[in-house]
Short mmCIF file of C-alpha atoms (C1' of nucleotides) in Angstrom, two decimals:
data_model
loop_
_atom_site.label_atom_id
_atom_site.label_comp_id
_atom_site.label_asym_id
_atom_site.label_seq_id
_atom_site.Cartn_x
_atom_site.Cartn_y
_atom_site.Cartn_z
CA UNK A 1 51.98 13.03 101.65
CA UNK A 2 54.39 14.42 99.12
CA UNK A 3 54.31 18.13 99.90
CA UNK A 4 56.27 19.87 97.24
CA UNK A 5 57.84 23.19 98.00
CA UNK A 6 55.51 25.08 95.70
CA UNK A 7 52.46 23.48 97.35
CA UNK A 8 53.65 24.60 100.75
CA UNK A 9 54.23 28.05 99.34
CA UNK A 10 50.68 28.19 98.06
CA UNK A 11 49.43 27.11 101.46
CA UNK A 12 51.41 29.89 103.16
CA UNK A 13 50.05 32.50 100.76
CA UNK A 14 46.53 31.32 101.54
CA UNK A 15 47.11 31.40 105.29
CA UNK A 16 48.51 34.92 105.08
CA UNK A 17 45.48 36.13 103.13
CA UNK A 18 43.16 34.43 105.62
CA UNK A 19 45.03 36.06 108.50
CA UNK A 20 44.61 39.44 106.79
CA UNK A 21 40.83 39.03 106.50
CA UNK A 22 40.77 38.28 110.23
CA UNK A 23 43.05 41.08 111.31
CA UNK A 24 41.77 43.96 109.17
CA UNK A 25 38.45 44.02 111.07
CA UNK A 26 40.10 43.31 114.41
CA UNK A 27 42.76 45.98 114.53
CA UNK A 28 42.03 48.17 111.51
CA UNK A 29 43.56 48.24 108.03
CA UNK A 30 46.59 50.35 108.82
CA UNK A 31 47.35 48.52 112.06
CA UNK A 32 47.83 45.18 110.36
CA UNK A 33 51.58 44.70 110.57
CA UNK A 34 53.78 42.12 108.91
CA UNK A 35 54.69 40.54 112.23
CA UNK A 36 51.11 40.38 113.46
CA UNK A 37 50.09 38.85 110.16
CA UNK A 38 52.82 36.22 110.27
CA UNK A 39 52.04 35.33 113.86
CA UNK A 40 48.32 34.85 113.11
CA UNK A 41 49.12 32.77 110.04
CA UNK A 42 51.65 30.73 112.00
CA UNK A 43 54.55 31.47 109.68
CA UNK A 44 57.87 33.28 109.96
CA UNK A 45 57.79 37.08 109.62
CA UNK A 46 60.09 37.13 106.64
CA UNK A 47 57.63 35.14 104.53
CA UNK A 48 55.29 38.08 104.14
CA UNK A 49 57.68 39.94 101.89
CA UNK A 50 58.77 36.79 100.16
CA UNK A 51 55.28 35.90 98.96
CA UNK A 52 53.95 39.42 98.51
CA UNK A 53 55.48 42.48 96.95
CA UNK A 54 54.40 44.63 99.87
CA UNK A 55 52.01 44.71 102.79
CA UNK A 56 49.64 46.94 100.82
CA UNK A 57 49.40 44.41 97.99
CA UNK A 58 48.61 41.60 100.42
CA UNK A 59 45.86 43.59 102.15
CA UNK A 60 44.38 44.71 98.83
CA UNK A 61 44.17 41.16 97.52
CA UNK A 62 42.68 39.80 100.74
CA UNK A 63 40.04 42.53 100.88
CA UNK A 64 39.03 42.19 97.24
CA UNK A 65 38.70 38.41 97.63
CA UNK A 66 36.28 38.86 100.51
CA UNK A 67 34.38 41.52 98.60
CA UNK A 68 33.93 39.32 95.56
CA UNK A 69 32.80 36.42 97.72
CA UNK A 70 30.31 38.49 99.72
CA UNK A 71 28.81 40.12 96.61
CA UNK A 72 28.31 36.83 94.82
CA UNK A 73 26.77 35.44 98.00
CA UNK A 74 24.33 38.32 98.14
CA UNK A 75 23.42 37.86 94.50
CA UNK A 76 22.84 34.17 95.03
CA UNK A 77 20.55 34.96 97.96
CA UNK A 78 18.03 36.89 95.92
CA UNK A 79 18.19 34.77 92.76
CA UNK A 80 15.33 32.34 93.58
CA UNK A 81 12.87 35.10 94.49
CA UNK A 82 9.59 35.11 92.51
CA UNK A 83 8.93 38.84 92.83
CA UNK A 84 10.35 42.14 94.10
CA UNK A 85 9.07 41.95 97.68
CA UNK A 86 10.17 38.36 98.13
CA UNK A 87 13.59 39.20 96.71
CA UNK A 88 14.00 42.11 99.08
CA UNK A 89 13.08 39.90 102.03
CA UNK A 90 15.62 37.28 100.98
CA UNK A 91 18.31 39.91 100.52
CA UNK A 92 17.65 41.49 103.89
CA UNK A 93 17.42 38.12 105.59
CA UNK A 94 20.82 37.19 104.21
CA UNK A 95 22.17 40.38 105.78
CA UNK A 96 20.61 39.68 109.19
CA UNK A 97 23.53 37.37 109.80
CA UNK A 98 25.78 40.41 110.02
CA UNK A 99 25.70 42.67 113.05
CA UNK A 100 27.42 45.66 111.51
CA UNK A 101 30.32 45.09 113.90
CA UNK A 102 31.12 41.60 112.64
CA UNK A 103 34.34 40.87 110.74
CA UNK A 104 32.78 40.96 107.28
CA UNK A 105 30.96 44.26 107.80
CA UNK A 106 34.01 45.91 109.30
CA UNK A 107 36.21 44.65 106.51
CA UNK A 108 33.82 46.24 104.03
CA UNK A 109 34.05 49.63 105.68
CA UNK A 110 37.78 49.39 106.19
CA UNK A 111 38.14 48.62 102.51
CA UNK A 112 35.97 51.55 101.45
CA UNK A 113 38.23 53.80 103.49
CA UNK A 114 41.47 52.26 102.31
CA UNK A 115 40.22 52.72 98.74
CA UNK A 116 40.29 56.48 99.21
CA UNK A 117 44.03 56.28 99.87
CA UNK A 118 44.97 53.50 97.42
CA UNK A 119 44.24 54.32 93.79
CA UNK A 120 44.54 50.72 92.57
CA UNK A 121 42.22 49.43 95.29
CA UNK A 122 39.73 52.18 94.56
CA UNK A 123 39.63 51.34 90.86
CA UNK A 124 39.05 47.64 91.44
CA UNK A 125 36.47 48.31 94.12
CA UNK A 126 34.55 50.73 91.91
CA UNK A 127 34.47 48.10 89.18
CA UNK A 128 33.08 45.50 91.59
CA UNK A 129 30.44 47.95 92.74
CA UNK A 130 29.43 48.79 89.17
CA UNK A 131 29.12 45.14 88.24
CA UNK A 132 27.07 44.33 91.31
CA UNK A 133 24.73 47.25 90.77
CA UNK A 134 24.37 46.32 87.12
CA UNK A 135 23.29 42.79 87.98
CA UNK A 136 21.00 44.12 90.68
CA UNK A 137 19.48 46.53 88.17
CA UNK A 138 18.79 43.82 85.63
CA UNK A 139 17.16 41.74 88.34
CA UNK A 140 14.98 44.71 89.26
CA UNK A 141 14.08 45.26 85.60
CA UNK A 142 13.11 41.61 85.17
CA UNK A 143 10.66 41.95 88.03
CA UNK A 144 9.06 45.13 86.82
CA UNK A 145 10.69 47.78 88.99
CA UNK A 146 10.85 51.28 87.57
CA UNK A 147 14.14 53.12 87.08
CA UNK A 148 16.23 49.96 87.58
CA UNK A 149 19.67 51.58 87.47
CA UNK A 150 18.90 54.41 89.86
CA UNK A 151 16.95 52.17 92.17
CA UNK A 152 19.75 49.62 92.23
CA UNK A 153 22.28 52.32 93.07
CA UNK A 154 20.19 53.68 95.92
CA UNK A 155 19.27 50.22 97.20
CA UNK A 156 22.91 49.14 97.27
CA UNK A 157 23.88 52.33 99.07
CA UNK A 158 20.97 52.04 101.49
CA UNK A 159 21.87 48.48 102.38
CA UNK A 160 25.48 49.48 103.08
CA UNK A 161 24.25 52.42 105.13
CA UNK A 162 22.00 50.16 107.16
CA UNK A 163 24.95 47.89 107.92
CA UNK A 164 26.98 50.96 108.93
CA UNK A 165 24.27 52.14 111.32
CA UNK A 166 23.46 48.67 112.61
CA UNK A 167 26.75 48.66 114.51
CA UNK A 168 25.44 51.60 116.54
CA UNK A 169 21.79 50.45 116.62
CA UNK A 170 21.40 46.66 116.75
CA UNK A 171 17.65 47.12 116.41
CA UNK A 172 18.09 48.02 112.76
CA UNK A 173 17.16 44.52 111.55
CA UNK A 174 15.51 43.41 108.33
CA UNK A 175 12.12 43.54 110.06
CA UNK A 176 12.67 47.22 110.84
CA UNK A 177 13.94 48.41 107.49
CA UNK A 178 11.93 46.15 105.23
CA UNK A 179 8.75 48.27 105.00
CA UNK A 180 10.63 51.42 104.06
CA UNK A 181 12.83 49.65 101.52
CA UNK A 182 9.75 48.02 99.99
CA UNK A 183 8.49 51.49 99.20
CA UNK A 184 11.84 52.18 97.56
CA UNK A 185 11.22 49.36 95.10
CA UNK A 186 7.59 50.20 94.51
CA UNK A 187 6.71 51.46 91.05
CA UNK A 188 5.99 55.08 91.70
CA UNK A 189 2.44 56.45 91.45
CA UNK A 190 3.65 59.12 89.03
CA UNK A 191 4.58 57.49 85.73
CA UNK A 192 7.89 58.17 84.03
CA UNK A 193 8.02 60.79 81.35
CA UNK A 194 10.87 59.50 79.20
CA UNK A 195 12.36 56.12 78.28
CA UNK B 1 47.70 92.28 123.53
CA UNK B 2 47.75 90.85 127.03
CA UNK B 3 47.66 87.16 126.36
CA UNK B 4 47.22 85.37 129.62
CA UNK B 5 48.66 81.91 130.01
CA UNK B 6 45.29 80.25 130.23
CA UNK B 7 44.12 82.01 127.06
CA UNK B 8 47.12 80.71 125.18
CA UNK B 9 46.42 77.24 126.55
CA UNK B 10 42.86 77.39 125.28
CA UNK B 11 44.14 78.48 121.90
CA UNK B 12 46.55 75.54 121.74
CA UNK B 13 43.80 73.08 122.68
CA UNK B 14 41.66 74.47 119.89
CA UNK B 15 44.47 74.26 117.35
CA UNK B 16 45.18 70.67 118.30
CA UNK B 17 41.53 69.71 117.86
CA UNK B 18 41.42 71.51 114.52
CA UNK B 19 44.57 69.71 113.42
CA UNK B 20 42.96 66.40 114.38
CA UNK B 21 39.88 67.06 112.24
CA UNK B 22 42.22 67.74 109.32
CA UNK B 23 44.48 64.77 109.85
CA UNK B 24 41.96 62.03 110.61
CA UNK B 25 40.59 62.14 107.06
CA UNK B 26 44.01 62.67 105.53
CA UNK B 27 45.98 59.82 107.03
CA UNK B 28 43.38 57.75 108.86
CA UNK B 29 42.35 57.66 112.51
CA UNK B 30 45.05 55.33 113.76
CA UNK B 31 47.79 57.04 111.78
CA UNK B 32 47.32 60.38 113.48
CA UNK B 33 50.39 60.61 115.69
CA UNK B 34 51.21 63.04 118.42
CA UNK B 35 54.11 64.52 116.47
CA UNK B 36 52.12 64.89 113.27
CA UNK B 37 49.35 66.53 115.23
CA UNK B 38 51.71 68.95 116.94
CA UNK B 39 53.42 69.83 113.68
CA UNK B 40 50.10 70.59 111.94
CA UNK B 41 48.93 72.65 114.90
CA UNK B 42 52.25 74.48 115.01
CA UNK B 43 52.98 73.60 118.62
CA UNK B 44 55.60 71.55 120.44
CA UNK B 45 55.05 67.76 120.55
CA UNK B 46 54.97 67.62 124.32
CA UNK B 47 51.89 69.82 124.45
CA UNK B 48 49.61 67.07 123.22
CA UNK B 49 49.92 65.10 126.44
CA UNK B 50 49.89 68.20 128.55
CA UNK B 51 46.49 69.37 127.31
CA UNK B 52 44.94 65.96 126.72
CA UNK B 53 44.94 62.83 128.81
CA UNK B 54 45.83 60.70 125.80
CA UNK B 55 45.81 60.72 122.03
CA UNK B 56 42.58 58.70 122.00
CA UNK B 57 40.78 61.30 124.11
CA UNK B 58 41.89 64.10 121.78
CA UNK B 59 40.71 62.26 118.66
CA UNK B 60 37.40 61.33 120.27
CA UNK B 61 36.63 64.91 121.24
CA UNK B 62 37.61 66.28 117.84
CA UNK B 63 35.48 63.72 116.00
CA UNK B 64 32.42 64.21 118.17
CA UNK B 65 32.67 67.98 117.77
CA UNK B 66 32.59 67.65 113.99
CA UNK B 67 29.73 65.15 114.19
CA UNK B 68 27.61 67.46 116.30
CA UNK B 69 28.30 70.37 114.00
CA UNK B 70 27.49 68.41 110.82
CA UNK B 71 24.27 66.96 112.22
CA UNK B 72 22.96 70.31 113.38
CA UNK B 73 23.89 71.72 109.98
CA UNK B 74 21.89 69.01 108.24
CA UNK B 75 18.92 69.62 110.49
CA UNK B 76 19.07 73.33 109.81
CA UNK B 77 19.10 72.62 106.08
CA UNK B 78 15.71 70.93 106.02
CA UNK B 79 14.01 73.09 108.61
CA UNK B 80 12.48 75.69 106.25
CA UNK B 81 10.96 73.08 103.91
CA UNK B 82 7.19 73.34 103.37
CA UNK B 83 6.63 69.64 102.60
CA UNK B 84 8.31 66.25 102.41
CA UNK B 85 9.60 66.43 98.86
CA UNK B 86 10.98 69.92 99.29
CA UNK B 87 12.67 68.89 102.52
CA UNK B 88 14.28 65.90 100.87
CA UNK B 89 15.59 68.10 98.07
CA UNK B 90 17.06 70.55 100.55
CA UNK B 91 18.66 67.75 102.54
CA UNK B 92 20.18 66.15 99.47
CA UNK B 93 21.29 69.50 98.10
CA UNK B 94 23.11 70.22 101.34
CA UNK B 95 24.93 66.91 100.90
CA UNK B 96 25.94 67.63 97.30
CA UNK B 97 28.73 69.74 98.73
CA UNK B 98 30.39 66.55 99.92
CA UNK B 99 32.10 64.22 97.46
CA UNK B 100 32.26 61.17 99.68
CA UNK B 101 36.04 61.51 99.67
CA UNK B 102 36.07 64.96 101.25
CA UNK B 103 37.41 65.54 104.77
CA UNK B 104 34.01 65.62 106.46
CA UNK B 105 32.73 62.44 104.83
CA UNK B 106 35.92 60.56 105.56
CA UNK B 107 35.93 61.74 109.14
CA UNK B 108 32.41 60.38 109.51
CA UNK B 109 33.40 56.93 108.29
CA UNK B 110 36.63 56.93 110.27
CA UNK B 111 34.63 57.76 113.37
CA UNK B 112 32.10 55.00 112.74
CA UNK B 113 34.98 52.55 112.53
CA UNK B 114 36.83 53.91 115.53
CA UNK B 115 33.59 53.61 117.49
CA UNK B 116 33.66 49.84 117.09
CA UNK B 117 36.98 49.77 118.93
CA UNK B 118 36.37 52.53 121.49
CA UNK B 119 33.45 51.84 123.82
CA UNK B 120 33.15 55.43 125.05
CA UNK B 121 33.16 56.82 121.53
CA UNK B 122 30.58 54.26 120.42
CA UNK B 123 28.23 55.19 123.24
CA UNK B 124 28.39 58.90 122.53
CA UNK B 125 28.05 58.35 118.80
CA UNK B 126 25.01 56.12 119.23
CA UNK B 127 23.38 58.79 121.36
CA UNK B 128 24.02 61.42 118.68
CA UNK B 129 22.54 59.13 116.05
CA UNK B 130 19.43 58.44 118.15
CA UNK B 131 18.85 62.12 118.77
CA UNK B 132 19.27 63.00 115.11
CA UNK B 133 16.92 60.25 113.98
CA UNK B 134 14.42 61.28 116.59
CA UNK B 135 14.35 64.85 115.34
CA UNK B 136 14.21 63.63 111.76
CA UNK B 137 11.28 61.38 112.66
CA UNK B 138 9.33 64.19 114.27
CA UNK B 139 9.94 66.31 111.19
CA UNK B 140 8.62 63.47 109.02
CA UNK B 141 5.59 63.08 111.27
CA UNK B 142 4.81 66.80 111.09
CA UNK B 143 4.70 66.57 107.33
CA UNK B 144 2.50 63.51 107.17
CA UNK B 145 4.95 60.72 106.44
CA UNK B 146 3.95 57.25 107.57
CA UNK B 147 6.04 55.22 109.99
CA UNK B 148 8.19 58.21 110.98
CA UNK B 149 10.65 56.36 113.20
CA UNK B 150 11.37 53.52 110.80
CA UNK B 151 11.47 55.85 107.84
CA UNK B 152 13.85 58.20 109.62
CA UNK B 153 16.15 55.32 110.50
CA UNK B 154 16.25 54.02 106.94
CA UNK B 155 16.59 57.51 105.47
CA UNK B 156 19.52 58.34 107.73
CA UNK B 157 21.19 55.05 106.87
CA UNK B 158 20.49 55.47 103.16
CA UNK B 159 22.02 58.94 103.15
CA UNK B 160 25.15 57.69 104.86
CA UNK B 161 25.30 54.79 102.43
CA UNK B 162 25.01 57.15 99.49
CA UNK B 163 27.92 59.19 100.84
CA UNK B 164 29.92 55.98 101.27
CA UNK B 165 29.27 54.93 97.67
CA UNK B 166 29.71 58.40 96.24
CA UNK B 167 33.45 58.16 96.85
CA UNK B 168 33.51 55.27 94.38
CA UNK B 169 30.85 56.66 92.05
CA UNK B 170 30.88 60.46 91.78
CA UNK B 171 27.73 60.25 89.67
CA UNK B 172 25.69 59.40 92.74
CA UNK B 173 24.45 62.97 93.17
CA UNK B 174 21.23 64.26 94.64
CA UNK B 175 19.69 64.33 91.17
CA UNK B 176 20.35 60.62 90.81
CA UNK B 177 19.13 59.42 94.18
CA UNK B 178 16.31 61.88 94.71
CA UNK B 179 13.56 59.99 92.82
CA UNK B 180 14.20 56.74 94.66
CA UNK B 181 14.41 58.41 98.06
CA UNK B 182 11.19 60.29 97.35
CA UNK B 183 9.46 56.91 97.06
CA UNK B 184 10.97 56.05 100.43
CA UNK B 185 9.15 58.97 102.00
CA UNK B 186 5.91 58.42 100.13
CA UNK B 187 2.95 57.29 102.16
CA UNK B 188 2.59 53.73 100.90
CA UNK B 189 -0.34 52.74 98.66
CA UNK B 190 -1.27 50.04 101.18
CA UNK B 191 -2.50 51.74 104.32
CA UNK B 192 -1.08 50.88 107.73
CA UNK B 193 -2.94 48.34 109.79
CA UNK B 194 -2.12 49.50 113.31
CA UNK B 195 -1.43 52.76 115.08
"C1'" DG C 1 75.86 12.23 95.55
"C1'" DA C 2 75.69 16.62 93.27
"C1'" DT C 3 72.98 20.29 91.73
"C1'" DC C 4 69.11 23.14 91.19
"C1'" DG C 5 65.05 25.74 92.64
"C1'" DC C 6 61.87 27.20 95.84
"C1'" DC C 7 60.75 28.05 100.41
"C1'" DT C 8 62.07 29.34 105.02
"C1'" DT C 9 64.46 31.37 108.97
"C1'" DG C 10 65.74 34.98 112.18
"C1'" DG C 11 67.75 39.02 112.77
"C1'" DG C 12 69.37 43.76 111.15
"C1'" DC C 13 68.27 48.45 109.40
"C1'" DG C 14 66.69 53.16 110.13
"C1'" DA C 15 62.50 55.36 111.09
"C1'" DT C 16 58.50 56.14 113.90
"C1'" DT C 17 55.34 55.23 117.74
"C1'" DG C 18 52.86 56.88 122.63
"C1'" DT C 19 54.11 58.48 126.75
"C1'" DC C 20 56.72 60.73 130.07
"C1'" DC C 21 59.59 64.34 132.33
"C1'" DA C 22 63.21 67.62 133.98
"C1'" DA C 23 64.08 72.04 132.88
"C1'" DC C 24 62.57 76.59 131.34
"C1'" DC C 25 59.61 80.78 130.45
"C1'" DA C 26 56.20 84.30 131.33
"C1'" DT C 27 52.64 86.24 133.78
"C1'" DA C 28 49.86 87.49 138.25
"C1'" DG C 29 49.56 88.53 143.11
"C1'" DC C 30 51.92 90.36 146.83
"C1'" DG D 1 61.68 91.63 143.47
"C1'" DC D 2 59.85 87.25 145.05
"C1'" DT D 3 57.04 83.30 144.62
"C1'" DA D 4 53.29 80.55 142.72
"C1'" DT D 5 51.02 79.04 138.66
"C1'" DG D 6 50.21 77.38 134.28
"C1'" DG D 7 52.12 76.77 129.80
"C1'" DT D 8 56.01 75.17 127.08
"C1'" DT D 9 60.18 72.85 125.35
"C1'" DG D 10 62.84 69.12 123.39
"C1'" DG D 11 64.65 64.98 124.24
"C1'" DA D 12 64.66 60.14 126.53
"C1'" DC D 13 62.47 55.67 126.68
"C1'" DA D 14 61.20 51.07 125.11
"C1'" DA D 15 58.46 49.20 121.66
"C1'" DT D 16 57.16 48.62 117.06
"C1'" DC D 17 57.15 49.55 112.12
"C1'" DG D 18 58.08 47.94 106.73
"C1'" DC D 19 61.40 46.04 104.32
"C1'" DC D 20 65.53 43.47 103.38
"C1'" DC D 21 68.92 39.73 103.24
"C1'" DA D 22 72.60 36.22 104.21
"C1'" DA D 23 72.18 31.71 105.40
"C1'" DG D 24 70.05 27.23 105.69
"C1'" DG D 25 66.50 23.38 104.62
"C1'" DC D 26 64.74 20.17 101.43
"C1'" DG D 27 62.29 17.69 97.65
"C1'" DA D 28 63.01 17.04 92.60
"C1'" DT D 29 66.07 16.02 88.83
"C1'" DC D 30 70.06 14.22 86.83
#
DNA sequence: GATCGCCTTGGGCGATTGTCCAACCATAGC
DNA sequence: GCTATGGTTGGACAATCGCCCAAGGCGATC
């Protein structure tokens, strides 16, 4: 049980980040205070500014961690699908676990908003979005969807929009949106002119 | 130039609401303070709590006013369309005026978030969303789209999602998303089984 | 046992928060 | 000119904010 000082420090950093991912959805990004954070993490208030340069840096790191984790989880969900329709069902099913008002969904929206007021956060978030859409596009291309890049962009946006609206309308489940989104993936009846 | 007291009061109420619609996107819902609001409106700080029961009530009313105005504007945009594709183009074109990081877009997202923490706001917002989707669905039905209700719900969500992502990716214009969304409205190649 | 390095503590700093209120002003009816 | 009436003013209040820092704790190294 030899807990070195640096190991305890690492533990505290982790607890503070975990507390941030809890509190951002609960009280809102800009209402997460150093004292609230420290209390939730079970550490002394002064530790926040010892381990992190500022409150903004802490929140940014916590949010980006959750984002990366959620995106890779979503990608993993649709990996084993044999075709487009099956993949869409798997993707939507993996999202049925979120109500739109759950911590993860709210943290997503809070982060989108915070990104409009924090240049650094916005840059990193845009990069994550581009990478995710790129992988989604290549998956679509592999399974024969037309216009992979554009379709991926609209599908990603549509899914986020559904989560946004689901908080107001709990009936907006995968069963409800699946038929319409299937049409989105369908290879259009009119064939492409170029490329 | 006989300005009665009640007329001046009405004017102040209006200026405070206008200031709120400016400040919510600028600094974030929960960072709109009474003093900031009064300063922007050019009135004394004490007037906020004279004309409004609380800060929350003021923000709620301001946000809902903008919501109602924006939704009726969107409806008006697609009213003159002769068919589905033309209507979609008009709707998307009317949204090209918003960057995703503009005041109106940000106020929308801020309001969605605030609604998850303000029961009364959430209820009113859900009602507005239902009404809008209902009118959108009847428009879709009139022009021969299949599954009008579900399609309207997904279209409304997709449009909001596109606005959310546009802040991170300015290239997500109507020209980019139009082809994919047109497929969304297309009457599917497989015909409906029931109804 | 002394020293070093990292982590931790608890409170101080000035600024800002929502809400309230006593006092004040101007207009309308008489 | 007097009195209601409704609007307005600017400051008081306790609470909270981000950030900072002197002081102390403690395992590792010599």
